[in-house]
Coordinates of C-alpha atoms in Angstrom, one line a residue:
Chain I
X1 CA -17.3 -27.9 2.9
X2 CA -18.3 -29.2 6.4
X3 CA -20.5 -32.0 7.2
X4 CA -23.7 -31.7 4.8
X5 CA -26.0 -32.1 7.8
X6 CA -24.8 -28.8 9.3
X7 CA -27.4 -26.3 8.8
X8 CA -26.4 -23.2 6.7
X9 CA -27.3 -20.7 9.3
X10 CA -28.3 -21.4 12.8
X11 CA -29.3 -18.7 15.5
X12 CA -29.4 -19.6 19.0
X13 CA -31.3 -17.4 21.5
X14 CA -29.9 -14.4 19.9
X15 CA -30.5 -10.8 21.3
X16 CA -29.5 -7.5 20.2
X17 CA -29.9 -4.4 22.2
X18 CA -29.2 -0.9 21.2
X19 CA -28.5 1.8 23.7
X20 CA -30.4 5.0 23.0
X21 CA -28.7 8.3 23.8
X22 CA -28.9 9.2 27.5
X23 CA -31.9 11.3 28.5
X24 CA -31.1 12.0 32.1
X25 CA -27.8 12.1 34.1
X26 CA -29.2 9.7 36.8
X27 CA -31.1 7.1 35.0
X28 CA -29.3 4.6 32.7
X29 CA -29.8 5.4 29.0
X30 CA -33.0 3.5 27.5
X31 CA -32.4 0.4 25.7
X32 CA -34.1 -0.8 22.6
X33 CA -34.4 -4.6 22.1
X34 CA -34.1 -4.9 18.4
X35 CA -33.9 -8.5 18.4
X36 CA -35.1 -10.8 21.2
X37 CA -34.6 -14.5 21.8
X38 CA -34.5 -15.4 18.2
X39 CA -33.7 -19.1 17.4
X40 CA -33.9 -20.2 13.9
X41 CA -32.3 -22.9 11.5
X42 CA -31.9 -22.4 7.9
X43 CA -31.0 -25.7 6.1
X44 CA -28.6 -26.0 3.1
X45 CA -30.3 -25.2 0.0
X46 CA -33.4 -23.8 1.8
X47 CA -35.0 -20.7 0.6
X48 CA -35.9 -18.9 3.9
X49 CA -38.0 -15.6 4.1
X50 CA -38.0 -13.3 7.0
X51 CA -41.0 -11.1 7.1
X52 CA -42.2 -8.3 9.2
X53 CA -43.2 -4.6 9.1
X54 CA -40.4 -1.8 9.5
X55 CA -38.9 -1.6 12.8
X56 CA -39.6 -5.4 13.6
X57 CA -36.1 -6.2 13.8
X58 CA -35.5 -8.0 10.5
X59 CA -32.8 -5.9 9.2
X60 CA -30.9 -6.1 12.4
X61 CA -31.3 -9.8 12.4
X62 CA -29.8 -9.7 8.9
X63 CA -26.9 -7.7 9.8
X64 CA -26.2 -10.3 12.6
X65 CA -26.3 -13.1 10.2
X66 CA -23.8 -11.4 7.7
X67 CA -21.3 -10.7 10.5
X68 CA -21.9 -6.8 10.1
X69 CA -23.0 -6.5 13.8
X70 CA -22.6 -8.6 16.9
X71 CA -25.4 -10.0 19.1
X72 CA -25.7 -8.8 22.6
X73 CA -26.1 -12.4 23.6
X74 CA -26.6 -15.7 21.7
X75 CA -24.8 -17.4 19.0
X76 CA -24.9 -16.9 15.3
X77 CA -23.5 -19.8 13.3
X78 CA -22.9 -20.1 9.6
X79 CA -22.0 -23.4 8.3
X80 CA -21.4 -24.5 11.9
X81 CA -18.9 -21.7 12.6
X82 CA -19.6 -18.8 15.0
X83 CA -19.8 -15.4 13.5
X84 CA -20.8 -13.1 16.3
X85 CA -17.7 -13.2 18.5
X86 CA -15.0 -12.7 15.9
X87 CA -13.3 -9.6 14.9
X88 CA -14.3 -8.4 11.4
X89 CA -10.9 -9.2 10.0
X90 CA -11.3 -12.8 10.8
X91 CA -14.5 -13.2 8.9
X92 CA -12.8 -13.8 5.5
X93 CA -14.3 -17.2 5.4
X94 CA -17.7 -15.8 5.8
X95 CA -17.2 -13.2 3.1
X96 CA -16.5 -16.1 0.7
X97 CA -19.5 -18.0 1.5
X98 CA -22.2 -15.4 2.2
X99 CA -23.0 -12.5 0.0
X100 CA -25.7 -9.8 0.1
X101 CA -27.8 -8.0 -2.2
X102 CA -29.2 -4.7 -0.8
X103 CA -32.3 -2.8 -0.8
X104 CA -31.5 0.4 -2.5
X105 CA -29.9 0.1 -6.0
X106 CA -29.0 3.9 -5.8
X107 CA -27.1 3.6 -2.8
X108 CA -25.5 0.2 -2.8
X109 CA -23.2 0.8 -5.9
X110 CA -20.4 3.4 -5.6
X111 CA -21.2 6.1 -8.0
X112 CA -17.4 6.5 -8.6
X113 CA -16.5 3.0 -9.5
X114 CA -17.0 1.5 -13.0
X115 CA -19.2 -1.7 -13.0
X116 CA -16.2 -4.0 -13.6
X117 CA -14.6 -2.9 -10.3
X118 CA -17.9 -3.0 -8.4
X119 CA -18.5 -6.6 -9.6
X120 CA -14.9 -7.6 -9.0
X121 CA -14.7 -5.9 -5.4
X122 CA -15.5 -9.2 -3.4
X123 CA -12.6 -10.9 -5.4
X124 CA -10.2 -7.9 -4.9
X125 CA -11.0 -7.6 -1.3
X126 CA -10.6 -11.2 -0.6
X127 CA -7.1 -11.0 -2.1
X128 CA -8.0 -13.2 -5.2
X129 CA -5.2 -12.0 -7.6
X130 CA -5.1 -12.0 -11.4
X131 CA -7.3 -10.5 -14.1
X132 CA -10.9 -10.6 -13.2
X133 CA -12.2 -9.4 -16.7
X134 CA -13.4 -12.9 -17.7
X135 CA -15.0 -13.6 -14.4
X136 CA -16.8 -10.2 -14.6
X137 CA -18.0 -10.6 -18.2
X138 CA -19.4 -14.1 -17.2
X139 CA -21.2 -12.7 -14.2
X140 CA -22.7 -9.9 -16.1
X141 CA -24.0 -12.4 -18.7
X142 CA -25.3 -14.5 -15.9
X143 CA -27.5 -11.8 -14.4
X144 CA -28.7 -10.8 -18.0
X145 CA -26.6 -7.8 -18.7
X146 CA -24.5 -7.0 -21.6
X147 CA -20.8 -7.7 -20.8
X148 CA -20.1 -4.3 -22.4
X149 CA -21.8 -2.8 -19.3
X150 CA -18.5 -3.4 -17.4
X151 CA -16.8 -0.1 -18.6
X152 CA -20.1 1.9 -17.5
X153 CA -20.7 3.7 -14.3
X154 CA -23.8 2.8 -12.1
X155 CA -25.6 6.1 -12.8
X156 CA -26.0 5.0 -16.5
X157 CA -28.3 2.1 -15.6
X158 CA -32.0 1.8 -14.5
X159 CA -32.9 0.5 -11.0
X160 CA -33.6 -3.1 -12.2
X161 CA -30.2 -3.1 -14.0
X162 CA -28.5 -1.9 -10.8
X163 CA -30.0 -4.7 -8.9
X164 CA -28.6 -7.1 -11.6
X165 CA -25.2 -5.6 -11.0
X166 CA -25.7 -6.1 -7.2
X167 CA -26.5 -9.7 -7.9
X168 CA -23.6 -10.2 -10.0
X169 CA -21.3 -8.7 -7.3
X170 CA -22.8 -11.0 -4.8
X171 CA -22.1 -14.0 -7.0
X172 CA -18.5 -13.0 -7.6
X173 CA -16.9 -15.1 -4.9
X174 CA -19.1 -18.1 -5.8
X175 CA -20.9 -18.0 -2.3
X176 CA -23.1 -20.7 -1.0
X177 CA -25.4 -18.4 0.7
X178 CA -27.3 -15.3 -0.7
X179 CA -28.8 -12.9 1.7
X180 CA -31.3 -10.4 0.0
X181 CA -32.4 -7.5 2.0
X182 CA -35.7 -6.2 0.4
X183 CA -34.1 -6.4 -3.0
X184 CA -37.2 -5.3 -4.8
X185 CA -39.0 -3.0 -2.5
X186 CA -37.1 0.1 -4.1
X187 CA -37.9 -0.9 -7.6
X188 CA -40.8 -0.1 -9.9
X189 CA -43.5 -2.6 -9.8
X190 CA -42.8 -3.6 -13.5
X191 CA -39.2 -4.4 -12.8
X192 CA -39.9 -6.3 -9.6
X193 CA -41.0 -9.5 -11.2
X194 CA -37.8 -9.6 -13.4
X195 CA -35.4 -9.1 -10.5
X196 CA -37.4 -11.8 -8.4
X197 CA -37.1 -14.2 -11.2
X198 CA -33.3 -13.5 -11.5
X199 CA -32.9 -14.1 -7.8
X200 CA -35.0 -17.2 -8.2
X201 CA -33.0 -18.5 -11.1
X202 CA -29.6 -18.0 -9.8
X203 CA -30.5 -19.5 -6.4
X204 CA -31.8 -22.5 -8.4
X205 CA -29.0 -22.7 -10.9
X206 CA -26.2 -22.2 -8.5
X207 CA -27.8 -24.4 -5.6
X208 CA -27.6 -21.5 -3.0
X209 CA -29.2 -21.2 0.2
X210 CA -31.4 -18.0 0.1
X211 CA -32.4 -15.7 3.1
X212 CA -34.8 -13.2 1.8
X213 CA -35.9 -10.3 3.8
X214 CA -39.0 -8.3 3.0
X215 CA -42.0 -6.5 4.4
X216 CA -44.1 -7.8 1.7
X217 CA -45.5 -11.3 2.1
X218 CA -46.8 -11.5 -1.5
X219 CA -43.1 -11.1 -2.7
X220 CA -41.7 -13.6 -0.3
X221 CA -44.4 -16.1 -1.0
X222 CA -42.9 -16.3 -4.7
X223 CA -39.5 -17.1 -3.7
X224 CA -39.3 -18.8 -0.3
X225 CA -40.0 -22.4 0.9
X226 CA -40.4 -21.2 4.6
X227 CA -41.1 -18.0 6.2
X228 CA -40.3 -16.5 9.6
X229 CA -42.6 -13.8 10.8
X230 CA -41.1 -11.1 13.0
X231 CA -42.8 -8.5 15.3
X232 CA -41.2 -6.2 17.7
X233 CA -38.0 -8.1 17.6
X234 CA -39.4 -11.6 18.1
X235 CA -40.0 -14.3 15.6
X236 CA -43.7 -14.9 16.2
X237 CA -44.3 -17.7 13.6
X238 CA -42.2 -19.9 11.4
X239 CA -43.7 -22.1 8.8
X240 CA -43.8 -23.6 5.4
X241 CA -44.8 -21.0 2.9
X242 CA -48.1 -22.7 1.8
X243 CA -49.1 -23.6 5.3
X244 CA -48.5 -20.3 6.6
X245 CA -50.7 -18.7 4.0
X246 CA -53.5 -21.4 4.4
X247 CA -53.5 -21.5 8.2
X248 CA -51.8 -18.6 9.8
X249 CA -51.3 -19.4 13.4
X250 CA -50.5 -16.0 15.0
X251 CA -52.8 -13.0 15.0
X252 CA -49.9 -10.8 13.7
X253 CA -49.5 -13.1 10.7
X254 CA -53.3 -12.8 10.0
X255 CA -53.1 -9.2 10.0
X256 CA -50.1 -9.2 7.7
X257 CA -52.0 -11.5 5.3
X258 CA -55.0 -9.3 5.4
X259 CA -52.9 -6.4 4.6
X260 CA -51.9 -7.7 1.2
X261 CA -53.6 -5.5 -1.3
X262 CA -56.7 -7.3 -2.8
X263 CA -58.6 -5.9 -5.6
X264 CA -61.8 -7.6 -4.3
X265 CA -61.4 -6.1 -1.0
X266 CA -60.8 -2.7 -2.4
X267 CA -63.9 -2.9 -4.6
X268 CA -65.8 -3.9 -1.5
X269 CA -64.9 -0.6 0.0
X270 CA -62.5 -1.8 2.7
X271 CA -60.0 0.9 3.6
X272 CA -56.4 0.7 4.7
X273 CA -57.4 1.5 8.2
X274 CA -59.7 -1.7 8.3
X275 CA -56.8 -3.6 6.9
X276 CA -54.5 -2.2 9.6
X277 CA -56.9 -3.2 12.2
X278 CA -56.7 -6.7 11.1
X279 CA -60.2 -7.2 9.3
X280 CA -60.7 -10.7 9.0
X281 CA -59.4 -12.1 5.6
X282 CA -62.6 -13.9 5.0
X283 CA -64.9 -11.1 5.2
X284 CA -67.3 -10.8 2.4
X285 CA -65.8 -9.7 -0.8
Chain M
X1 CA -40.8 -21.9 -7.7
X2 CA -43.1 -20.6 -10.3
X3 CA -42.0 -18.0 -12.9
X4 CA -43.9 -14.9 -12.4
X5 CA -46.4 -14.4 -15.3
X6 CA -46.0 -11.6 -17.6
X7 CA -42.3 -10.8 -16.7
X8 CA -40.7 -10.0 -20.0
X9 CA -37.4 -11.4 -20.9
X10 CA -34.4 -11.0 -18.5
X11 CA -32.4 -7.9 -18.8
X12 CA -34.2 -6.0 -21.7
X13 CA -35.5 -3.3 -19.6
X14 CA -34.0 0.1 -20.5
X15 CA -30.7 -1.3 -21.5
X16 CA -30.6 1.3 -24.3
X17 CA -30.9 4.1 -21.6
X18 CA -27.1 3.5 -20.7
X19 CA -25.3 6.0 -22.8
X20 CA -21.8 5.6 -24.3
X21 CA -18.8 5.8 -21.9
X22 CA -16.6 7.8 -24.3
X23 CA -14.2 10.3 -22.8
X24 CA -15.2 13.2 -20.7
X25 CA -16.0 16.5 -21.9
X26 CA -13.7 19.4 -20.7
X27 CA -15.7 22.0 -19.0
X28 CA -15.3 25.8 -19.3
X29 CA -14.3 26.3 -15.7
X30 CA -11.6 23.7 -16.3
X31 CA -10.3 25.2 -19.4
X32 CA -10.3 28.9 -18.3
X33 CA -9.0 28.1 -14.8
X34 CA -6.5 25.6 -16.2
X35 CA -5.3 28.2 -18.7
X36 CA -4.8 30.9 -16.0
X37 CA -2.9 28.3 -13.6
X38 CA -0.8 27.4 -16.7
X39 CA 0.0 31.1 -17.5
X40 CA 1.3 31.4 -13.8
X41 CA 3.3 28.2 -14.0
X42 CA 4.9 29.3 -17.3
X43 CA 5.7 32.7 -15.7
X44 CA 7.5 30.9 -12.8
X45 CA 9.4 28.6 -15.1
X46 CA 10.5 31.2 -17.5
X47 CA 11.9 33.1 -14.5
X48 CA 14.4 30.5 -13.8
X49 CA 15.8 30.8 -17.5
X50 CA 15.2 34.4 -18.5
X51 CA 14.2 37.7 -17.0
X52 CA 14.5 41.1 -18.7
X53 CA 16.7 42.3 -15.8
X54 CA 18.5 40.7 -12.9
X55 CA 15.9 40.1 -10.3
X56 CA 15.7 42.6 -7.5
X57 CA 18.7 44.6 -9.1
X58 CA 18.3 48.4 -8.5
X59 CA 18.9 49.9 -11.8
X60 CA 20.3 53.2 -12.8
X61 CA 16.9 54.4 -14.2
X62 CA 14.0 56.8 -13.2
X63 CA 11.8 55.3 -10.5
X64 CA 7.9 55.0 -10.8
X65 CA 8.0 54.6 -14.6
X66 CA 4.7 53.6 -16.1
X67 CA 4.7 50.7 -18.6
X68 CA 6.9 51.4 -21.7
X69 CA 9.1 49.6 -24.2
X70 CA 12.1 49.5 -21.9
X71 CA 10.3 48.3 -18.8
X72 CA 7.1 46.5 -19.9
X73 CA 5.5 47.0 -16.6
X74 CA 7.4 50.2 -15.5
X75 CA 9.8 50.4 -12.5
X76 CA 9.2 50.9 -8.7
X77 CA 10.3 53.3 -6.0
X78 CA 13.6 51.4 -5.8
X79 CA 14.1 51.7 -9.5
X80 CA 13.6 47.9 -10.0
X81 CA 11.9 46.4 -13.0
X82 CA 8.4 45.4 -12.2
X83 CA 7.9 42.7 -15.1
X84 CA 11.0 41.1 -13.7
X85 CA 9.6 41.0 -10.3
X86 CA 6.2 39.7 -11.5
X87 CA 8.0 36.7 -13.1
X88 CA 10.1 35.9 -10.2
X89 CA 7.2 36.5 -7.6
X90 CA 5.1 33.8 -9.6
X91 CA 7.5 31.2 -8.0
X92 CA 6.6 32.4 -4.6
X93 CA 2.9 32.4 -5.3
X94 CA 3.1 28.9 -6.4
X95 CA 5.4 27.8 -3.7
X96 CA 3.3 29.5 -1.0
X97 CA 0.2 27.7 -2.4
X98 CA 1.5 24.3 -2.7
X99 CA 3.4 24.2 0.7
X100 CA 0.3 25.5 2.6
X101 CA -2.3 23.4 0.8
X102 CA 0.1 20.4 0.9
X103 CA 0.5 20.4 4.7
X104 CA -3.0 21.1 5.3
X105 CA -4.3 18.4 3.0
X106 CA -1.7 15.7 3.7
X107 CA -2.5 16.0 7.5
X108 CA -6.1 17.2 7.4
X109 CA -7.6 14.6 5.1
X110 CA -6.4 11.5 6.8
X111 CA -7.5 13.1 10.2
X112 CA -11.0 13.8 8.9
X113 CA -11.3 10.3 7.5
X114 CA -10.1 8.8 10.7
X115 CA -12.5 10.8 12.7
X116 CA -15.3 9.6 10.6
X117 CA -14.5 6.0 10.4
X118 CA -13.3 5.3 14.0
X119 CA -15.4 4.5 17.0
X120 CA -17.0 7.4 19.0
X121 CA -14.2 8.6 21.5
X122 CA -11.4 8.4 19.0
X123 CA -13.3 10.4 16.5
X124 CA -14.4 12.8 19.3
X125 CA -10.6 13.2 20.3
X126 CA -9.5 13.9 16.9
X127 CA -12.2 16.6 16.4
X128 CA -11.8 18.2 19.6
X129 CA -8.0 18.6 19.0
X130 CA -9.0 20.1 15.7
X131 CA -11.2 22.6 17.5
X132 CA -8.2 23.6 19.7
X133 CA -6.2 24.3 16.6
X134 CA -9.1 26.0 15.0
X135 CA -9.1 28.5 18.0
X136 CA -5.4 29.7 17.0
X137 CA -5.7 32.5 14.4
X138 CA -3.7 31.5 11.5
X139 CA -1.6 34.8 11.6
X140 CA -0.9 34.3 15.4
X141 CA 0.4 30.7 14.7
X142 CA 2.6 32.2 11.8
X143 CA 3.8 34.9 14.2
X144 CA 4.7 32.2 16.7
X145 CA 6.5 30.1 14.2
X146 CA 8.4 33.0 12.8
X147 CA 9.6 33.8 16.5
X148 CA 10.7 30.3 16.8
X149 CA 12.2 29.4 13.6
X150 CA 12.9 32.9 11.9
X151 CA 10.9 34.5 9.2
X152 CA 11.0 33.0 5.9
X153 CA 8.5 32.0 3.2
X154 CA 8.7 28.3 4.1
X155 CA 8.1 28.7 7.9
X156 CA 5.3 31.1 7.2
X157 CA 3.6 28.8 4.7
X158 CA 3.9 25.7 7.0
X159 CA 2.3 27.8 9.8
X160 CA -0.5 28.8 7.5
X161 CA -0.8 25.2 6.4
X162 CA -1.1 24.0 9.9
X163 CA -3.6 26.5 10.7
X164 CA -5.6 25.3 7.6
X165 CA -5.6 21.7 8.7
X166 CA -8.9 22.1 10.6
X167 CA -10.7 23.2 7.6
X168 CA -9.6 20.1 5.6
X169 CA -10.2 17.8 8.5
X170 CA -13.8 19.1 9.2
X171 CA -14.8 19.0 5.5
X172 CA -13.4 15.6 4.9
X173 CA -15.0 14.2 8.0
X174 CA -18.4 15.5 7.1
X175 CA -18.2 14.1 3.5
X176 CA -16.8 10.9 4.9
X177 CA -19.6 10.5 7.5
X178 CA -22.1 10.8 4.6
X179 CA -20.1 8.1 2.6
X180 CA -20.0 5.7 5.5
X181 CA -23.8 5.7 5.7
X182 CA -24.3 4.5 2.3
X183 CA -25.0 0.9 1.4
X184 CA -22.0 0.6 -0.9
X185 CA -19.7 1.0 2.2
X186 CA -21.7 -1.9 3.9
X187 CA -21.6 -3.8 0.6
X188 CA -17.7 -3.3 0.7
X189 CA -17.6 -4.6 4.4
X190 CA -19.7 -7.5 3.4
X191 CA -17.3 -8.2 0.3
X192 CA -14.4 -8.4 3.1
X193 CA -12.8 -4.9 2.4
X194 CA -10.7 -3.8 5.2
X195 CA -11.3 -0.5 6.8
X196 CA -8.1 0.9 5.1
X197 CA -9.4 -0.6 1.7
X198 CA -12.9 1.2 2.3
X199 CA -11.1 4.6 2.9
X200 CA -8.9 4.2 -0.3
X201 CA -11.4 2.8 -2.7
X202 CA -14.6 4.3 -1.4
X203 CA -14.2 7.2 0.9
X204 CA -11.5 9.2 -0.8
X205 CA -12.8 9.1 -4.3
X206 CA -16.3 10.2 -2.9
X207 CA -15.0 13.2 -0.9
X208 CA -12.4 14.2 -3.4
X209 CA -14.6 16.8 -5.0
X210 CA -15.0 18.5 -1.5
X211 CA -11.3 18.3 -0.9
X212 CA -10.5 19.7 -4.3
X213 CA -12.7 22.8 -3.7
X214 CA -11.3 23.1 -0.2
X215 CA -7.9 23.1 -1.6
X216 CA -8.6 25.7 -4.3
X217 CA -10.1 28.1 -1.6
X218 CA -7.2 27.5 0.7
X219 CA -4.7 28.1 -2.1
X220 CA -6.3 31.5 -2.6
X221 CA -6.3 32.1 1.3
X222 CA -2.5 31.1 1.4
X223 CA -1.5 33.5 -1.5
X224 CA -3.3 36.4 0.5
X225 CA -1.9 35.3 3.9
X226 CA 1.7 35.4 2.4
X227 CA 0.9 39.0 1.3
X228 CA -0.3 39.8 4.9
X229 CA 2.8 38.1 6.5
X230 CA 5.1 40.0 4.1
X231 CA 3.5 43.2 5.3
X232 CA 4.2 42.2 8.8
X233 CA 7.7 41.5 8.0
X234 CA 7.3 37.8 9.0
X235 CA 7.0 36.2 5.6
X236 CA 9.0 36.6 2.4
X237 CA 12.0 38.9 3.5
X238 CA 12.7 42.1 1.8
X239 CA 15.1 41.5 -1.1
X240 CA 13.0 38.5 -2.3
X241 CA 10.3 39.0 -5.0
X242 CA 6.6 38.4 -3.9
X243 CA 3.5 39.8 -5.4
X244 CA 2.4 40.2 -1.8
X245 CA 5.3 42.3 -1.0
X246 CA 5.1 44.4 -4.2
X247 CA 1.6 45.3 -3.2
X248 CA 2.7 46.2 0.3
X249 CA 5.5 48.4 -1.1
X250 CA 2.9 50.2 -3.4
X251 CA 0.7 51.4 -0.8
X252 CA 2.6 54.4 -0.1
X253 CA 2.5 55.7 -3.7
X254 CA -1.2 54.4 -4.3
X255 CA -2.1 58.0 -5.7
X256 CA 1.0 58.9 -7.5
X257 CA 1.9 55.5 -9.1
X258 CA -1.3 53.4 -9.0
X259 CA 0.0 50.8 -11.5
X260 CA 2.6 49.6 -9.0
X261 CA -0.4 48.3 -6.7
X262 CA -2.6 47.4 -9.7
X263 CA -0.2 45.0 -11.5
X264 CA 0.7 42.7 -8.5
X265 CA -2.8 43.1 -7.1
X266 CA -4.2 42.1 -10.5
X267 CA -1.8 39.2 -10.7
X268 CA -2.9 38.1 -7.2
X269 CA -6.7 38.4 -8.1
X270 CA -6.3 36.6 -11.5
X271 CA -4.4 33.6 -10.0
X272 CA -6.8 33.3 -7.1
X273 CA -9.7 33.2 -9.5
X274 CA -7.7 30.9 -11.7
X275 CA -7.2 28.3 -9.0
X276 CA -10.9 28.6 -7.8
X277 CA -12.1 28.1 -11.4
X278 CA -9.5 25.2 -11.8
X279 CA -10.9 23.6 -8.6
X280 CA -14.5 23.7 -9.6
X281 CA -13.8 22.5 -13.2
X282 CA -11.5 19.6 -11.9
X283 CA -14.4 18.5 -9.4
X284 CA -16.9 18.4 -12.2
X285 CA -14.5 16.7 -14.5
X286 CA -13.9 13.9 -12.0
X287 CA -17.6 13.3 -11.3
X288 CA -18.7 10.5 -13.6
X289 CA -22.2 11.5 -13.3
X290 CA -21.6 14.8 -15.1
X291 CA -19.7 12.9 -17.9
X292 CA -20.7 14.0 -21.4
X293 CA -23.1 16.7 -20.4

């Protein structure tokens, strides 16, 4: 491991443009600026949240961090090493250190593979030989599943259990950084808390750096120390969780906070439209 | 971080929902289709060790006999034993199917996967070349091949196989495009799998069902194409047994000796049905989601 002062993740003036299909023969195709001038630093062991509504560029940013996409300009560094300018086959070191948990537990596990092969996939893909049976059992226990689950197929599990399998797979290569892309937004509300607790527990227990992307501030509040708020491809505000909730600086953050469902507000007859308009959070309730 | 209140103990939710993973149940399509395919295979194998009469031998008997104790399925216009021809013809049928489907699948499937996984221009190039090939009628291609390399069953079937490549490439590509969009492929990339690893471990298993069904349909088409080419004198030459050829030869006596057309026709129809059922059954059997239902 490199110098302990090196941040886990560092983004320097990162831009990512997507070109839309051409609409005219003469004019250049329109460009969508999905990520604009984002500079962020995530320290080692930090739990960092990225929040924004759909289309705010948070998923694009996440793909850039994971080396699944390249920035149009700017630099993405993970543990001090550049990610963006390397061909995918040279990113082996990144795959060992950074792993992902995905949003949709139905689509993120290959329906044709047994759980044991799914969980062992990062090990196999990274050319770690030998029998992975023990490691898989250990990982399944770690995420609170019966080790016998190894012989089953994903469709035999509930959404929450599938997310546990997904977490087990991410932990397989013993990463330093865990990136979670809306890991609970596709789950039933009753199961969310369990999966959040699991993420919380493994990050704590294995001393991981966590990057947690969500559109839901109330979820991020439970797991993250620091939060970046994104709007239209830009980071509009970064702050410590409690501070951000107590004194939001940016108007957009305030409207996001106001949009967190609140029983009192609902009883007072405020509608979703009021919330979207950014009705002030201290309105009488 | 605070534990969220009210969350029940880890990992208890719905664990009982996961059923046992005991062996897969054989479905009726697989059993019936497999049975018919097995009969065709057995007929072909038996023909190597035993036939009632020497194949294609013209016998000193009455032509146009209906099935009887001496000749189980009768005799044809040239006084040959029909049952012997059916046995030997089963070889041709299987050969034809395997060569044509083999050529088409071995070339078409990798092309389809390549087209789905590679960047824009290469995928376009593959699929547009595919369209060019698609524009050639299969029989025209077979005639061209016959002119170049002489008419034989093998040449005809390689030509039919080449003409069937686009069907495999297209269906594989469309299936593979769907697979490439899923999160488990992104997960595999994030896990460090190479594109080849993704193709082998994720794409092929998930498009296998489509390919199997396409193969069983193409198998049937190949059997019929062999019959059509025999008719044109470009496939199986005279003097070699083939169900298609028998059907063709029977057409002049359709009224006076209908059994000469019905027997090979029935054999073709039954084996086509068998291969289709077998393909459907195999697809379902390979799908873990349908396990134990």
